[in-house]
CSV table of C-alpha atoms in Angstrom, one decimal:
chain,number,residue,atom,x,y,z
V,955,MET,CA,10.7,-2.2,-10.7
V,956,LEU,CA,12.2,1.2,-9.8
V,957,ARG,CA,15.4,1.1,-7.3
V,958,LEU,CA,17.3,3.9,-5.8
V,959,ALA,CA,20.9,3.3,-7.5
V,960,GLY,CA,23.6,3.5,-5.2
V,961,SER,CA,24.4,7.0,-3.4
V,962,THR,CA,23.2,8.8,-6.4
V,963,ASN,CA,19.9,10.9,-7.0
V,964,ASN,CA,18.7,8.5,-9.8
V,965,PHE,CA,16.0,6.3,-9.8
V,966,VAL,CA,16.9,3.4,-12.1
V,967,SER,CA,14.4,1.3,-14.1
V,968,ASP,CA,14.4,-2.3,-13.3
V,969,PHE,CA,11.6,-3.0,-16.0
V,970,PRO,CA,12.6,-4.8,-19.5
V,971,THR,CA,11.9,-2.2,-22.2
V,972,ALA,CA,8.2,-1.9,-23.7
V,973,THR,CA,8.9,-4.1,-26.5
V,974,ASN,CA,9.1,-6.7,-23.9
V,975,GLY,CA,5.5,-6.1,-22.7
V,976,TYR,CA,6.4,-4.5,-19.6
V,977,PRO,CA,6.0,-0.7,-18.7
V,978,SER,CA,9.4,1.1,-19.0
V,979,THR,CA,9.8,4.2,-16.2
V,980,ILE,CA,12.9,6.1,-15.7
V,981,ILE,CA,12.9,9.0,-13.3
V,982,THR,CA,15.7,11.0,-13.4
V,983,SER,CA,17.0,13.9,-10.7
V,984,LEU,CA,19.6,16.1,-11.9
V,985,SER,CA,21.6,18.4,-9.7
V,986,PRO,CA,19.7,21.9,-10.3
V,987,SER,CA,21.0,25.1,-10.7
V,988,PRO,CA,21.1,27.9,-8.0
V,989,ALA,CA,18.2,29.7,-9.7
V,990,ALA,CA,16.1,26.5,-10.0
V,991,VAL,CA,16.6,25.9,-6.3
V,992,ALA,CA,15.7,29.1,-5.3
V,993,GLU,CA,12.9,29.1,-7.6
V,994,GLU,CA,11.8,25.5,-6.0
V,995,GLU,CA,11.9,26.3,-2.6
V,996,ALA,CA,10.1,29.5,-2.9
V,997,LEU,CA,7.2,27.2,-4.8
V,998,MET,CA,7.3,24.7,-2.1
V,999,SER,CA,7.5,27.3,1.1
V,1000,SER,CA,4.7,29.6,0.0
V,1001,ARG,CA,1.7,28.5,1.8
V,1002,ASP,CA,0.0,31.8,2.4
V,1003,GLY,CA,-3.8,30.8,3.5
V,1004,ASN,CA,-5.1,33.9,1.5
V,1005,ASP,CA,-4.0,33.1,-1.6
V,1006,LEU,CA,-4.1,29.3,-1.4
V,1007,GLN,CA,-5.7,27.5,-4.4
V,1008,GLN,CA,-6.6,23.6,-4.0
V,1009,ASP,CA,-7.4,21.1,-6.1
V,1010,ILE,CA,-9.1,17.5,-5.3
V,1011,TYR,CA,-7.3,14.1,-6.2
V,1012,LYS,CA,-9.1,10.8,-6.0
V,1013,VAL,CA,-6.5,8.2,-4.5
V,1014,PHE,CA,-6.9,4.4,-4.6
V,1015,VAL,CA,-5.1,2.6,-1.8
V,1016,GLY,CA,-5.1,-1.2,-2.4
V,1017,SER,CA,-3.6,-4.1,0.1
V,1018,TRP,CA,-3.6,-7.8,-0.6
V,1019,ASN,CA,-1.5,-10.5,0.9
V,1020,VAL,CA,-0.8,-13.1,-1.9
V,1021,GLY,CA,0.6,-15.7,0.3
V,1022,GLY,CA,3.4,-16.4,-2.1
V,1023,ILE,CA,1.9,-16.8,-5.1
V,1024,SER,CA,3.0,-15.5,-8.3
V,1025,PRO,CA,-0.1,-13.9,-10.4
V,1026,PRO,CA,-1.0,-16.3,-13.2
V,1027,GLU,CA,-1.0,-14.9,-16.6
V,1028,ASP,CA,-5.0,-14.8,-16.8
V,1029,LEU,CA,-5.4,-12.8,-13.6
V,1030,ASP,CA,-7.5,-10.2,-14.0
V,1031,LEU,CA,-7.3,-7.4,-11.4
V,1032,ARG,CA,-10.0,-4.8,-13.1
V,1033,ASP,CA,-12.6,-5.9,-10.3
V,1034,TRP,CA,-10.3,-5.1,-7.4
V,1035,LEU,CA,-8.9,-1.9,-9.0
V,1036,ASP,CA,-12.5,-0.8,-9.8
V,1037,VAL,CA,-11.6,-0.4,-13.5
V,1038,PRO,CA,-14.6,1.8,-15.3
V,1039,ASN,CA,-16.5,0.1,-17.8
V,1040,ASN,CA,-15.9,2.5,-20.3
V,1041,ASP,CA,-19.8,3.0,-20.8
V,1042,GLY,CA,-19.7,6.7,-19.4
V,1043,ALA,CA,-21.3,5.7,-16.2
V,1044,GLY,CA,-19.9,5.6,-12.7
V,1045,SER,CA,-17.6,7.8,-11.0
V,1046,PRO,CA,-14.3,9.3,-12.3
V,1047,SER,CA,-11.2,6.9,-12.2
V,1048,PRO,CA,-8.7,7.6,-9.6
V,1049,ASP,CA,-6.0,9.8,-10.4
V,1050,ILE,CA,-3.6,7.8,-8.1
V,1051,TYR,CA,-3.3,4.1,-7.6
V,1052,VAL,CA,-1.2,3.1,-4.3
V,1053,LEU,CA,-1.1,-1.0,-4.3
V,1054,GLY,CA,0.8,-2.7,-1.4
V,1055,PHE,CA,1.6,-6.2,-1.5
V,1056,GLN,CA,2.7,-8.7,1.2
V,1057,GLU,CA,4.2,-12.2,0.7
V,1058,VAL,CA,4.9,-11.7,-2.9
V,1059,VAL,CA,7.5,-14.4,-2.7
V,1060,PRO,CA,7.4,-17.5,0.0
V,1061,LEU,CA,9.2,-16.4,3.4
V,1062,ARG,CA,11.4,-19.1,2.9
V,1063,ALA,CA,15.1,-18.8,4.6
V,1064,GLY,CA,16.9,-18.3,1.3
V,1065,ASN,CA,14.2,-15.9,0.1
V,1066,ILE,CA,14.7,-14.0,3.5
V,1067,ILE,CA,18.6,-13.9,3.6
V,1068,LEU,CA,18.9,-13.0,-0.4
V,1069,GLY,CA,16.1,-10.5,-0.2
V,1070,SER,CA,15.3,-9.0,-3.9
V,1071,SER,CA,18.9,-8.8,-4.7
V,1072,GLU,CA,19.6,-8.6,-8.5
V,1073,ASN,CA,20.9,-12.0,-8.9
V,1074,HIS,CA,18.0,-13.5,-7.0
V,1075,GLY,CA,14.9,-14.5,-9.2
V,1076,ASN,CA,12.8,-12.9,-6.8
V,1077,ASN,CA,13.0,-9.4,-8.4
V,1078,THR,CA,11.1,-10.9,-11.6
V,1079,VAL,CA,7.8,-11.4,-9.4
V,1080,PRO,CA,7.3,-7.8,-9.0
V,1081,LEU,CA,7.5,-7.1,-12.9
V,1082,ARG,CA,4.7,-10.0,-13.1
V,1083,TRP,CA,2.3,-8.1,-10.6
V,1084,ASN,CA,3.3,-5.0,-12.3
V,1085,SER,CA,2.2,-6.4,-16.0
V,1086,ALA,CA,-1.1,-7.6,-14.6
V,1087,ILE,CA,-1.6,-4.3,-13.0
V,1088,GLU,CA,-1.0,-2.3,-16.2
V,1089,ALA,CA,-2.9,-5.2,-18.1
V,1090,ALA,CA,-6.1,-3.9,-15.9
V,1091,LEU,CA,-5.7,-0.3,-16.3
V,1092,ASN,CA,-4.7,0.0,-19.6
V,1093,ASN,CA,-7.2,-2.3,-21.4
V,1094,ASP,CA,-7.7,-2.1,-24.7
V,1095,GLY,CA,-11.2,0.2,-24.0
V,1096,ALA,CA,-9.2,2.5,-21.3
V,1097,GLU,CA,-10.0,6.1,-22.0
V,1098,GLU,CA,-7.0,7.3,-19.9
V,1099,HIS,CA,-3.6,5.9,-19.4
V,1100,TYR,CA,-1.6,5.1,-16.4
V,1101,ASP,CA,2.0,5.4,-15.9
V,1102,CYS,CA,4.2,3.6,-13.1
V,1103,LEU,CA,5.6,6.3,-11.0
V,1104,VAL,CA,7.7,4.0,-8.8
V,1105,SER,CA,7.8,0.6,-7.4
V,1106,LYS,CA,10.3,-0.9,-4.4
V,1107,GLN,CA,10.4,-4.6,-3.1
V,1108,MET,CA,11.9,-5.8,0.1
V,1109,VAL,CA,11.6,-9.5,0.3
V,1110,GLY,CA,7.8,-10.3,0.3
V,1111,ILE,CA,6.8,-6.6,0.7
V,1112,PHE,CA,5.9,-4.6,-2.4
V,1113,ILE,CA,4.7,-1.4,-2.9
V,1114,THR,CA,3.6,0.0,-6.6
V,1115,VAL,CA,2.3,3.6,-7.4
V,1116,TRP,CA,0.6,4.5,-10.5
V,1117,VAL,CA,-0.6,7.4,-12.0
V,1118,LYS,CA,-2.7,9.1,-14.8
V,1119,ARG,CA,-0.6,10.5,-17.5
V,1120,ASN,CA,-1.9,13.7,-17.1
V,1121,VAL,CA,-1.1,13.8,-13.5
V,1122,ARG,CA,2.5,12.8,-13.6
V,1123,SER,CA,3.5,16.1,-14.4
V,1124,HIS,CA,2.4,17.7,-11.3
V,1125,ILE,CA,4.2,15.1,-9.0
V,1126,ARG,CA,8.0,15.4,-8.0
V,1127,HIS,CA,10.3,14.3,-5.3
V,1128,THR,CA,9.7,11.0,-5.3
V,1129,ALA,CA,11.5,8.7,-2.6
V,1130,VAL,CA,11.5,5.3,-1.0
V,1131,SER,CA,12.6,3.6,2.2
V,1132,SER,CA,12.8,0.2,3.7
V,1133,VAL,CA,12.8,-0.9,7.1
V,1134,GLY,CA,13.4,-4.7,8.0
V,1135,CYS,CA,12.6,-5.9,11.6
V,1136,GLY,CA,11.8,-9.4,10.8
V,1137,LEU,CA,14.5,-11.9,11.9
V,1138,MET,CA,17.1,-10.9,14.1
V,1139,GLY,CA,15.3,-7.5,14.3
V,1140,CYS,CA,16.8,-6.5,10.6
V,1141,PHE,CA,15.8,-9.2,7.9
V,1142,GLY,CA,13.0,-8.1,5.4
V,1143,ASN,CA,10.5,-10.9,6.2
V,1144,LYS,CA,8.9,-8.6,8.2
V,1145,GLY,CA,9.0,-4.6,8.1
V,1146,SER,CA,7.7,-1.9,5.7
V,1147,VAL,CA,8.5,-0.4,2.3
V,1148,SER,CA,7.4,3.3,2.0
V,1149,VAL,CA,7.0,5.9,-0.8
V,1150,ARG,CA,7.2,9.6,-0.5
V,1151,PHE,CA,6.1,12.3,-3.2
V,1152,TYR,CA,4.7,15.7,-3.5
V,1153,VAL,CA,1.5,16.4,-5.5
V,1154,GLU,CA,1.7,20.1,-6.4
V,1155,LYS,CA,3.0,21.5,-3.2
V,1156,THR,CA,1.3,18.6,-0.7
V,1157,SER,CA,3.3,15.7,0.5
V,1158,PHE,CA,2.1,12.2,0.5
V,1159,CYS,CA,3.5,9.3,2.3
V,1160,PHE,CA,2.4,5.5,1.9
V,1161,VAL,CA,3.6,2.9,3.8
V,1162,CYS,CA,3.4,-0.9,2.9
V,1163,SER,CA,3.9,-2.9,6.3
V,1164,HIS,CA,3.9,-6.7,7.1
V,1165,LEU,CA,4.0,-7.0,10.9
V,1166,ALA,CA,4.4,-9.8,13.3
V,1167,SER,CA,1.9,-12.4,12.7
V,1168,GLY,CA,-0.1,-14.0,15.7
V,1169,GLY,CA,-3.8,-14.2,17.2
V,1170,LYS,CA,-3.1,-14.9,20.6
V,1171,ASP,CA,-3.4,-12.3,23.5
V,1172,GLY,CA,0.2,-10.6,23.7
V,1173,ASP,CA,1.2,-11.0,20.0
V,1174,GLU,CA,0.1,-7.4,19.5
V,1175,ARG,CA,3.1,-6.2,21.5
V,1176,PHE,CA,5.2,-7.5,18.6
V,1177,ARG,CA,2.9,-5.7,16.2
V,1178,ASN,CA,3.2,-2.8,18.2
V,1179,ALA,CA,7.1,-3.0,18.4
V,1180,ASN,CA,7.4,-3.3,14.6
V,1181,ALA,CA,5.3,-0.4,14.3
V,1182,GLY,CA,7.5,1.8,16.4
V,1183,GLU,CA,10.4,0.3,14.2
V,1184,ILE,CA,8.9,1.6,11.3
V,1185,MET,CA,7.8,4.8,12.5
V,1186,SER,CA,11.5,5.5,13.8
V,1187,ARG,CA,13.7,4.0,11.2
V,1188,THR,CA,12.0,5.3,7.9
V,1189,ASN,CA,14.1,7.9,6.5
V,1190,PHE,CA,13.7,9.2,3.1
V,1191,PRO,CA,16.9,10.5,1.2
V,1192,ARG,CA,16.6,14.6,0.3
V,1193,ARG,CA,17.9,13.3,-3.3
V,1194,SER,CA,19.5,17.0,-3.4
V,1195,ALA,CA,21.6,18.8,-0.9
V,1196,HIS,CA,20.1,21.9,-2.1
V,1197,LEU,CA,16.5,21.1,-1.2
V,1198,ARG,CA,16.8,21.0,2.9
V,1199,ASN,CA,13.1,21.3,3.4
V,1200,LEU,CA,11.8,18.2,2.1
V,1201,PRO,CA,10.2,15.5,4.6
V,1202,ARG,CA,12.5,13.1,5.8
V,1203,LYS,CA,10.2,10.9,8.3
V,1204,ILE,CA,6.7,9.5,8.4
V,1205,LEU,CA,5.0,12.0,10.2
V,1206,HIS,CA,6.5,15.1,8.8
V,1207,HIS,CA,4.3,14.9,5.6
V,1208,GLU,CA,0.9,16.3,5.1
V,1209,ILE,CA,-0.8,12.9,4.5
V,1210,TYR,CA,-0.1,9.5,5.2
V,1211,LEU,CA,-1.5,6.6,5.5
V,1212,PRO,CA,-5.1,-6.6,13.0
V,1213,GLU,CA,-10.7,-19.3,19.3
V,1214,THR,CA,-13.7,-21.2,19.4
V,1215,THR,CA,-16.0,-18.4,20.1
V,1216,THR,CA,-14.2,-16.5,17.1
V,1217,ARG,CA,-15.5,-19.4,14.8
V,1218,PHE,CA,-19.0,-19.5,15.9
V,1219,LEU,CA,-19.3,-15.7,15.5
V,1220,VAL,CA,-18.0,-16.2,12.1
V,1221,GLN,CA,-20.5,-18.7,11.1
V,1222,LYS,CA,-23.1,-16.5,12.3
V,1223,GLY,CA,-21.8,-13.3,10.6
V,1224,GLU,CA,-21.6,-11.4,14.0
V,1225,TRP,CA,-19.0,-8.9,12.6
V,1226,ASN,CA,-19.7,-6.3,15.2
V,1227,VAL,CA,-19.2,-8.7,17.8
V,1228,LEU,CA,-15.9,-9.6,16.7
V,1229,LEU,CA,-14.6,-6.2,15.7
V,1230,GLU,CA,-14.9,-5.4,19.6
V,1231,LYS,CA,-12.2,-7.4,20.2
V,1232,ASP,CA,-10.1,-6.6,17.2
V,1233,GLN,CA,-6.5,-6.1,18.4
V,1234,LEU,CA,-5.6,-3.1,16.1
V,1235,LYS,CA,-8.9,-1.1,16.9
V,1236,ALA,CA,-8.1,-1.8,20.5
V,1237,GLU,CA,-4.5,-0.7,20.3
V,1238,LEU,CA,-5.6,2.4,18.4
V,1239,ARG,CA,-8.2,3.2,21.3
V,1240,LYS,CA,-5.6,2.9,24.1
V,1241,GLY,CA,-3.1,4.9,22.0
V,1242,ARG,CA,-0.6,2.3,21.9
V,1243,VAL,CA,0.3,2.3,18.5
V,1244,PHE,CA,-0.3,4.9,15.5
V,1245,GLU,CA,-1.9,7.6,17.8
V,1246,GLY,CA,-4.1,9.9,15.9
V,1247,TRP,CA,-4.6,7.9,13.1
V,1248,GLN,CA,-8.0,6.6,11.5
V,1249,GLU,CA,-9.5,4.0,10.0
V,1250,GLY,CA,-13.2,3.5,7.9
V,1251,ARG,CA,-15.9,1.6,9.5
V,1252,ILE,CA,-15.4,-2.4,8.4
V,1253,GLN,CA,-18.5,-3.6,7.1
V,1254,PHE,CA,-17.0,-6.7,5.6
V,1255,PRO,CA,-16.0,-10.2,6.7
V,1256,PRO,CA,-12.7,-11.2,7.9
V,1257,THR,CA,-10.0,-11.2,5.3
V,1258,TYR,CA,-8.1,-14.2,6.6
V,1259,LYS,CA,-7.6,-17.1,6.7
V,1260,TYR,CA,-9.0,-19.2,3.8
V,1261,CYS,CA,-8.8,-22.6,2.5
V,1262,PRO,CA,-7.2,-22.6,-0.9
V,1263,SER,CA,-9.2,-21.5,-3.7
V,1264,SER,CA,-12.2,-21.4,-1.8
V,1265,GLY,CA,-14.5,-19.4,0.2
V,1266,LEU,CA,-14.2,-21.3,3.3
V,1267,TYR,CA,-12.5,-20.3,6.5
V,1268,TYR,CA,-10.0,-22.8,7.7
V,1269,GLY,CA,-11.7,-24.9,10.3
V,1270,ILE,CA,-15.2,-23.6,9.5
V,1271,VAL,CA,-17.5,-25.6,7.0
V,1272,SER,CA,-21.2,-25.3,6.5
V,1273,GLY,CA,-22.0,-29.2,6.3
V,1274,PRO,CA,-20.3,-32.6,6.7
V,1275,ALA,CA,-18.3,-32.1,3.7
V,1276,GLN,CA,-14.4,-31.8,3.8
V,1277,ARG,CA,-13.1,-30.4,6.9
V,1278,PRO,CA,-9.7,-28.5,6.3
V,1279,LYS,CA,-7.3,-28.9,8.9
V,1280,PRO,CA,-6.6,-25.7,10.9
V,1281,SER,CA,-3.5,-24.1,9.9
V,1282,LYS,CA,-1.5,-22.4,12.9
V,1283,GLY,CA,-4.6,-22.3,15.0
V,1284,ARG,CA,-5.5,-19.3,13.2
V,1285,ALA,CA,-9.3,-18.1,13.7
V,1286,PRO,CA,-10.5,-15.6,11.1
V,1287,ALA,CA,-9.5,-12.1,11.4
V,1288,TRP,CA,-9.3,-8.7,9.6
V,1289,CYS,CA,-5.3,-9.0,8.9
V,1290,ASP,CA,-5.4,-6.7,6.0
V,1291,ARG,CA,-6.2,-2.8,6.4
V,1292,VAL,CA,-6.0,0.5,5.5
V,1293,ILE,CA,-5.2,3.6,8.0
V,1294,TRP,CA,-4.7,7.0,7.6
V,1295,PHE,CA,-3.4,10.4,8.7
V,1296,GLY,CA,-3.8,13.9,7.8
V,1297,ASP,CA,-5.7,16.7,7.1
V,1298,GLY,CA,-7.6,17.1,3.6
V,1299,LEU,CA,-8.5,13.5,3.4
V,1300,LYS,CA,-12.1,11.9,3.0
V,1301,GLN,CA,-12.6,8.2,2.7
V,1302,SER,CA,-15.6,7.3,0.6
V,1303,GLN,CA,-14.9,3.4,0.3
V,1304,TYR,CA,-13.5,0.7,2.3
V,1305,GLU,CA,-14.3,-2.6,1.3
V,1306,ARG,CA,-12.6,-6.1,0.3
V,1307,ARG,CA,-13.2,-8.2,-3.1
V,1308,GLU,CA,-13.3,-12.1,-3.6
V,1309,ASN,CA,-10.3,-12.9,-5.6
V,1310,GLN,CA,-9.5,-16.3,-4.3
V,1311,LEU,CA,-5.8,-16.3,-5.5
V,1312,SER,CA,-4.7,-16.6,-1.8
V,1313,ASP,CA,-5.5,-17.3,1.8
V,1314,HIS,CA,-6.2,-13.9,2.3
V,1315,ARG,CA,-8.8,-11.3,0.3
V,1316,PRO,CA,-7.5,-8.0,-1.0
V,1317,ILE,CA,-9.1,-5.0,0.3
V,1318,ARG,CA,-9.3,-1.3,-1.2
V,1319,ALA,CA,-9.8,2.0,0.2
V,1320,ILE,CA,-11.0,5.2,-1.9
V,1321,PHE,CA,-10.3,8.8,-0.9
V,1322,THR,CA,-10.5,12.3,-1.9
V,1323,ALA,CA,-7.5,14.5,-1.2
V,1324,GLN,CA,-7.4,18.2,-1.0
V,1325,VAL,CA,-4.0,19.2,-2.9
V,1326,ASP,CA,-2.2,22.8,-2.3
V,1327,LYS,CA,-1.5,24.0,-5.9
V,1328,LEU,CA,1.7,25.3,-7.1
V,1329,SER,CA,1.5,28.8,-8.0
V,1330,PRO,CA,4.6,31.3,-8.6
V,1331,PRO,CA,5.3,33.6,-5.3
């Protein structure tokens, strides 16, 4: 896992060396010379539409609440990550993978208070997830290699970004920002971890959030409050006093990316009727949260809450077999989502996958992104 080291501009690798079976990644930012600063600012600020050239990048965004369960050694993520079969068929593989996890550790009091400190065992969990991701992306038959660009954990929230090796040289100005808005309004059991970077001349911001839970009327107000805190408190370091134009807030970037009747509708598969009552879509329509953001059309069943290691929702069974006891009174819901904002993005896929590791199902969204190319002024 990569972390920002103190007050310096260096990223320090938390991964063991490559000989231990984990990827080893160190990203270092040195103080640039005045000439380099002038060249960098000229490159980043020259956006003359008459001469602008663009590239197209394929971006994979995934989200998964893993319910505090560490990945087993034999966990295969290739289906979720849509890894090609290496038979020459199918669409090109993504240039960038951005994977957000929630509850990578159980949200017990000790974990919340100690967080992901170096002296706490929780900081080994992201290493296991990154190891599983690397095994899927860089399998024996892989034609292209992916490197971990940056990873960051805050208690149970974990975001990790992987890029094709031939894309790595086009990425710069990587930074992270964490916002805790859980217990006492500041602990990291709820909140967000965000990653910012430039691809060529276009800035990207990805926010992995875990908001207040609850399916009752009025619970959306707590989630709205969490979202407002994340938008206002996320603040990226410039990493260089010389580069003053780097975006620091989420919306400064070009591209940045929630009972009885319900259970009856789930049994009938009436997803469209359920979505009419979806809290996130209602809040987006009313402009109460994430105004101007978009979400692809949902054409998959609710992703939560499932019985352990099964395809059955809590409290819903198809026959007289064992009837699981409902937990927290939660009816099935679309708790795992990808929303986005910005020009030059086109979403081509939005779906869930069927891994039964936790009581949530993972989701994925695939985009093409227009990126302004770097060229000398």
